[in-house]
CSV table of C-alpha atoms in Angstrom, one decimal:
chain,number,residue,atom,x,y,z
A,1,MET,CA,-26.7,-16.3,13.7
A,2,THR,CA,-26.9,-14.4,17.0
A,3,ARG,CA,-30.5,-13.7,18.4
A,4,THR,CA,-30.5,-10.8,20.6
A,5,ALA,CA,-33.6,-9.6,23.1
A,6,LEU,CA,-33.9,-6.4,25.0
A,7,ILE,CA,-36.3,-6.8,28.0
A,8,THR,CA,-37.6,-3.8,29.9
A,9,GLY,CA,-37.7,-4.5,33.7
A,10,GLY,CA,-35.8,-8.1,32.8
A,11,GLN,CA,-33.8,-7.4,36.4
A,12,GLN,CA,-37.2,-8.6,38.6
A,13,GLY,CA,-40.4,-10.5,38.6
A,14,ILE,CA,-41.9,-11.5,35.1
A,15,GLY,CA,-39.2,-9.7,33.2
A,16,LEU,CA,-36.6,-11.9,34.8
A,17,GLY,CA,-38.4,-15.1,34.1
A,18,ILE,CA,-38.6,-14.3,30.4
A,19,ALA,CA,-35.0,-13.3,30.6
A,20,ARG,CA,-34.2,-16.9,32.1
A,21,ALA,CA,-36.2,-18.2,29.4
A,22,LEU,CA,-34.8,-16.4,26.4
A,23,ARG,CA,-31.1,-17.2,27.9
A,24,GLY,CA,-31.9,-21.0,28.3
A,25,ALA,CA,-32.9,-20.7,24.5
A,26,GLY,CA,-29.5,-19.6,23.7
A,27,TYR,CA,-30.4,-15.5,23.2
A,28,ARG,CA,-28.0,-12.8,23.9
A,29,VAL,CA,-30.1,-10.8,26.4
A,30,ALA,CA,-30.2,-7.0,27.4
A,31,VAL,CA,-31.9,-5.9,30.6
A,32,CYS,CA,-32.9,-2.3,31.0
A,33,ALA,CA,-34.4,-0.5,34.1
A,34,GLU,CA,-34.2,2.6,36.3
A,35,GLN,CA,-32.3,0.8,38.9
A,36,ALA,CA,-28.5,1.6,39.5
A,37,ALA,CA,-26.2,-0.9,37.7
A,38,ASP,CA,-24.4,-1.3,41.0
A,39,SER,CA,-27.3,-2.3,43.3
A,40,ALA,CA,-27.2,-5.8,44.5
A,41,ALA,CA,-30.2,-7.1,42.5
A,42,VAL,CA,-29.0,-5.8,39.2
A,43,ARG,CA,-25.4,-7.5,40.1
A,44,GLY,CA,-27.0,-10.8,41.1
A,45,VAL,CA,-29.1,-11.0,37.8
A,46,VAL,CA,-26.1,-10.0,35.6
A,47,GLU,CA,-24.0,-12.5,37.1
A,48,GLU,CA,-26.5,-15.2,37.2
A,49,LEU,CA,-27.5,-15.2,33.5
A,50,GLU,CA,-24.5,-13.4,32.1
A,51,VAL,CA,-26.8,-10.9,30.7
A,52,GLU,CA,-25.9,-7.2,29.9
A,53,TYR,CA,-27.6,-4.5,31.7
A,54,PHE,CA,-28.7,-0.8,30.7
A,55,VAL,CA,-29.9,2.0,33.1
A,56,HIS,CA,-33.0,3.4,31.3
A,57,ASP,CA,-35.8,5.3,32.9
A,58,LEU,CA,-39.1,4.9,30.6
A,59,SER,CA,-40.7,8.0,32.3
A,60,SER,CA,-38.0,10.2,30.9
A,61,LEU,CA,-38.1,10.4,27.1
A,62,GLY,CA,-35.3,11.2,24.5
A,63,ASN,CA,-32.5,8.5,25.2
A,64,GLU,CA,-34.5,5.8,23.3
A,65,ALA,CA,-32.3,5.7,20.2
A,66,ASP,CA,-28.9,6.1,22.3
A,67,LEU,CA,-30.2,3.1,24.4
A,68,ILE,CA,-30.7,0.9,21.3
A,69,ALA,CA,-27.8,1.8,19.8
A,70,GLU,CA,-25.5,0.8,22.7
A,71,VAL,CA,-27.2,-2.3,23.1
A,72,GLU,CA,-26.7,-3.3,19.3
A,73,SER,CA,-23.0,-2.4,19.7
A,74,ARG,CA,-22.5,-4.4,22.5
A,75,LEU,CA,-24.9,-7.7,21.5
A,76,GLY,CA,-26.1,-7.2,17.8
A,77,PRO,CA,-29.0,-6.3,16.1
A,78,LEU,CA,-32.3,-7.2,18.1
A,79,THR,CA,-34.4,-9.9,16.9
A,80,CYS,CA,-36.8,-9.6,20.1
A,81,PHE,CA,-38.0,-6.7,22.2
A,82,ILE,CA,-40.1,-7.5,25.3
A,83,SER,CA,-41.9,-4.3,27.0
A,84,ASN,CA,-42.3,-5.6,30.3
A,85,ALA,CA,-41.5,-2.8,32.8
A,86,GLY,CA,-44.7,-1.3,34.1
A,87,VAL,CA,-45.6,0.5,37.4
A,88,PRO,CA,-48.7,-0.2,39.5
A,89,ALA,CA,-51.1,2.8,41.1
A,90,HIS,CA,-49.4,4.7,43.9
A,91,VAL,CA,-52.2,3.8,46.1
A,92,ARG,CA,-55.2,1.4,45.8
A,93,GLY,CA,-58.5,3.1,46.4
A,94,ASP,CA,-61.5,4.5,45.1
A,95,MET,CA,-61.4,5.8,41.7
A,96,LEU,CA,-63.1,8.9,42.6
A,97,GLY,CA,-60.2,9.7,44.7
A,98,LEU,CA,-57.7,9.0,41.8
A,99,MET,CA,-55.0,12.0,41.9
A,100,PRO,CA,-53.3,13.3,38.9
A,101,ASP,CA,-49.6,12.6,40.1
A,102,SER,CA,-50.6,8.8,40.4
A,103,PHE,CA,-52.3,8.9,37.0
A,104,ASP,CA,-49.5,10.6,35.3
A,105,HIS,CA,-47.0,8.3,36.8
A,106,VAL,CA,-48.6,5.2,35.6
A,107,MET,CA,-49.4,6.6,32.2
A,108,SER,CA,-45.6,7.8,31.7
A,109,VAL,CA,-44.1,4.4,32.5
A,110,ASN,CA,-46.9,1.8,31.2
A,111,LEU,CA,-48.0,3.8,27.9
A,112,ARG,CA,-46.0,6.8,26.9
A,113,GLY,CA,-42.5,5.5,27.8
A,114,ALA,CA,-43.4,2.0,26.6
A,115,PHE,CA,-44.5,3.3,23.2
A,116,PHE,CA,-41.4,5.6,22.4
A,117,LEU,CA,-39.1,2.9,23.0
A,118,ALA,CA,-41.1,0.1,21.0
A,119,GLN,CA,-41.3,2.8,18.3
A,120,GLU,CA,-37.4,3.1,18.2
A,121,VAL,CA,-37.1,-0.6,18.2
A,122,ALA,CA,-39.1,-1.0,15.2
A,123,ARG,CA,-37.8,1.7,13.2
A,124,ARG,CA,-34.4,-0.1,13.8
A,125,MET,CA,-35.8,-3.2,12.9
A,126,LEU,CA,-37.2,-2.1,9.8
A,127,ALA,CA,-33.8,-0.3,8.9
A,128,THR,CA,-32.1,-3.2,9.3
A,129,PRO,CA,-33.3,-6.4,7.4
A,130,SER,CA,-32.7,-9.8,8.9
A,131,ALA,CA,-32.7,-13.4,7.9
A,132,HIS,CA,-33.9,-14.2,11.5
A,133,TYR,CA,-37.4,-14.1,12.8
A,134,ARG,CA,-38.2,-11.0,14.7
A,135,SER,CA,-40.7,-9.8,17.2
A,136,LEU,CA,-42.2,-7.3,19.8
A,137,GLN,CA,-44.1,-8.6,22.8
A,138,PHE,CA,-46.0,-6.4,24.9
A,139,VAL,CA,-46.6,-7.7,28.6
A,140,THR,CA,-49.9,-6.0,29.5
A,141,SER,CA,-52.1,-7.4,32.1
A,142,VAL,CA,-55.6,-9.0,32.7
A,143,SER,CA,-56.5,-5.7,34.0
A,144,ALA,CA,-56.7,-4.8,30.3
A,145,SER,CA,-60.2,-5.9,30.2
A,146,MET,CA,-61.2,-6.5,33.8
A,147,ALA,CA,-62.0,-3.6,35.8
A,148,SER,CA,-60.6,-3.2,39.3
A,149,VAL,CA,-62.2,0.4,40.2
A,150,GLU,CA,-59.6,0.7,43.0
A,151,ARG,CA,-56.6,1.1,40.5
A,152,ALA,CA,-58.2,2.8,37.6
A,153,GLU,CA,-55.2,4.4,36.4
A,154,TYR,CA,-53.4,0.8,36.0
A,155,CYS,CA,-56.2,-0.8,34.3
A,156,MET,CA,-56.8,2.3,32.0
A,157,SER,CA,-52.6,2.2,31.0
A,158,LYS,CA,-53.0,-1.7,30.3
A,159,ALA,CA,-56.0,-1.3,28.0
A,160,ALA,CA,-54.4,1.4,26.1
A,161,ALA,CA,-51.2,-0.6,26.0
A,162,SER,CA,-53.2,-3.5,24.5
A,163,MET,CA,-54.1,-1.3,21.5
A,164,MET,CA,-50.6,-0.1,21.3
A,165,ALA,CA,-49.8,-3.7,20.7
A,166,GLN,CA,-52.2,-4.0,17.9
A,167,LEU,CA,-51.4,-1.4,16.0
A,168,PHE,CA,-47.5,-2.1,16.0
A,169,ALA,CA,-48.9,-5.7,15.0
A,170,ALA,CA,-50.3,-3.9,12.0
A,171,ARG,CA,-47.8,-1.5,11.2
A,172,LEU,CA,-45.1,-4.5,11.0
A,173,ALA,CA,-46.9,-7.3,9.7
A,174,GLU,CA,-45.8,-6.8,6.1
A,175,ALA,CA,-42.1,-6.7,7.4
A,176,GLY,CA,-42.6,-10.1,9.1
A,177,ILE,CA,-42.3,-8.8,12.4
A,178,GLY,CA,-44.6,-10.4,14.8
A,179,VAL,CA,-46.0,-8.6,17.6
A,180,PHE,CA,-47.7,-10.3,20.6
A,181,GLU,CA,-49.7,-9.2,23.8
A,182,LEU,CA,-49.0,-11.4,27.0
A,183,ARG,CA,-51.8,-11.0,29.4
A,184,PRO,CA,-50.5,-12.2,32.9
A,185,GLY,CA,-53.0,-12.7,35.4
A,186,ILE,CA,-52.2,-13.2,39.2
A,187,ILE,CA,-48.4,-13.8,39.1
A,188,GLU,CA,-46.4,-14.3,42.3
A,189,THR,CA,-43.9,-11.1,42.1
A,190,ALA,CA,-42.9,-8.4,44.6
A,191,MET,CA,-45.4,-6.2,43.2
A,192,ILE,CA,-48.3,-8.0,44.5
A,193,ALA,CA,-46.7,-9.4,47.6
A,194,GLY,CA,-48.4,-7.0,49.8
A,195,ALA,CA,-51.8,-8.8,48.8
A,196,LYS,CA,-50.6,-12.2,49.1
A,197,ASP,CA,-53.0,-13.3,51.6
A,198,ILE,CA,-55.9,-11.8,50.0
A,199,TYR,CA,-55.1,-13.5,46.7
A,200,ASP,CA,-54.2,-16.9,48.3
A,201,ALA,CA,-57.5,-16.9,49.8
A,202,ARG,CA,-59.2,-16.2,46.7
A,203,ILE,CA,-57.3,-18.5,44.3
A,204,ALA,CA,-58.2,-21.2,46.9
A,205,ALA,CA,-61.8,-20.4,46.6
A,206,GLY,CA,-61.9,-20.7,42.9
A,207,LEU,CA,-61.2,-17.4,41.5
A,208,VAL,CA,-58.2,-18.9,39.3
A,209,PRO,CA,-59.5,-22.3,37.7
A,210,ALA,CA,-55.9,-23.9,37.7
A,211,LYS,CA,-56.1,-23.4,41.5
A,212,ARG,CA,-52.6,-21.8,41.4
A,213,TRP,CA,-50.7,-18.5,41.3
A,214,GLY,CA,-48.8,-18.0,38.3
A,215,GLN,CA,-44.9,-18.0,38.1
A,216,PRO,CA,-42.8,-15.5,36.1
A,217,ALA,CA,-41.3,-19.0,34.4
A,218,ASP,CA,-44.9,-19.2,33.0
A,219,LEU,CA,-44.7,-16.1,30.9
A,220,GLY,CA,-40.9,-17.1,30.1
A,221,GLN,CA,-42.3,-20.2,28.4
A,222,VAL,CA,-44.7,-18.6,26.3
A,223,ALA,CA,-42.3,-15.7,25.5
A,224,ALA,CA,-39.5,-17.9,23.9
A,225,ALA,CA,-41.8,-20.1,21.9
A,226,LEU,CA,-43.1,-16.7,20.5
A,227,ALA,CA,-39.7,-15.2,20.0
A,228,GLU,CA,-38.6,-18.5,18.1
A,229,GLY,CA,-41.3,-17.7,15.2
A,230,GLN,CA,-43.5,-20.8,16.1
A,231,PHE,CA,-46.4,-18.6,16.1
A,232,ALA,CA,-45.4,-16.1,13.1
A,233,PHE,CA,-48.9,-16.0,11.5
A,234,SER,CA,-50.5,-15.4,14.5
A,235,THR,CA,-49.1,-11.8,14.7
A,236,GLY,CA,-51.5,-9.6,16.9
A,237,ALA,CA,-52.7,-12.3,19.2
A,238,ILE,CA,-53.5,-11.7,22.7
A,239,ILE,CA,-52.3,-14.3,25.0
A,240,PRO,CA,-53.7,-15.0,28.5
A,241,VAL,CA,-51.4,-16.3,30.4
A,242,ASP,CA,-53.3,-16.7,33.7
A,243,GLY,CA,-54.3,-20.1,34.8
A,244,GLY,CA,-58.1,-19.5,33.1
A,245,LEU,CA,-58.7,-16.2,35.2
A,246,SER,CA,-60.2,-14.4,32.6
A,247,ILE,CA,-62.5,-17.1,31.1
A,248,GLU,CA,-66.0,-15.9,31.5
A,249,ARG,CA,-67.9,-18.1,33.9
A,250,LEU,CA,-71.3,-18.3,35.5
């Protein structure tokens, strides 16, 4: 039976790591992001993985149903949805200087846009019974519970997204649709490249017990196992993918 996954922000970073893992597991994969379809980065991913790409801006509501309908018309009913796309704070700085435009931008993508797209996916799944296990996976961050006062809007968005995952898990459990939250730690992607030297030193000093950067493939391994239904009765689980970063230590 055809298994189809939709990944927001799957053209780069963590999302790309997940896309590679799901393609390796035999899934048909759709990727959506706001980048133009003819950009070099998008073309490279489409050619490498043979995925379908759809332009979708999470900060702009109203096109969710059309997006899902188009994905399913090309690839078949969704069996896995990965809510991964996210944006950082405009500028890292003291939260007492946080401006509304940065707050609104982060919330519009990481929370509002993510919720309404997931809502449409859930509606479609409930309206279309499937013999295959289905799941929604929300990629949040250790920042959902670990405070960083220099990027308050990002932390708040991820804390709220964590509750969003819990709500979908409770709502969809009876239908056998699993919902999970993946909490990455310090992952080596373009989003964090500007702070690489700082994190290199902190990781070497023991900030991460595993003593290494996380890789997008680390998230991909977890996402693929969850999509396969190997943890079906653990719906609602919060899964840290952080090399031990979030373990409370003395």
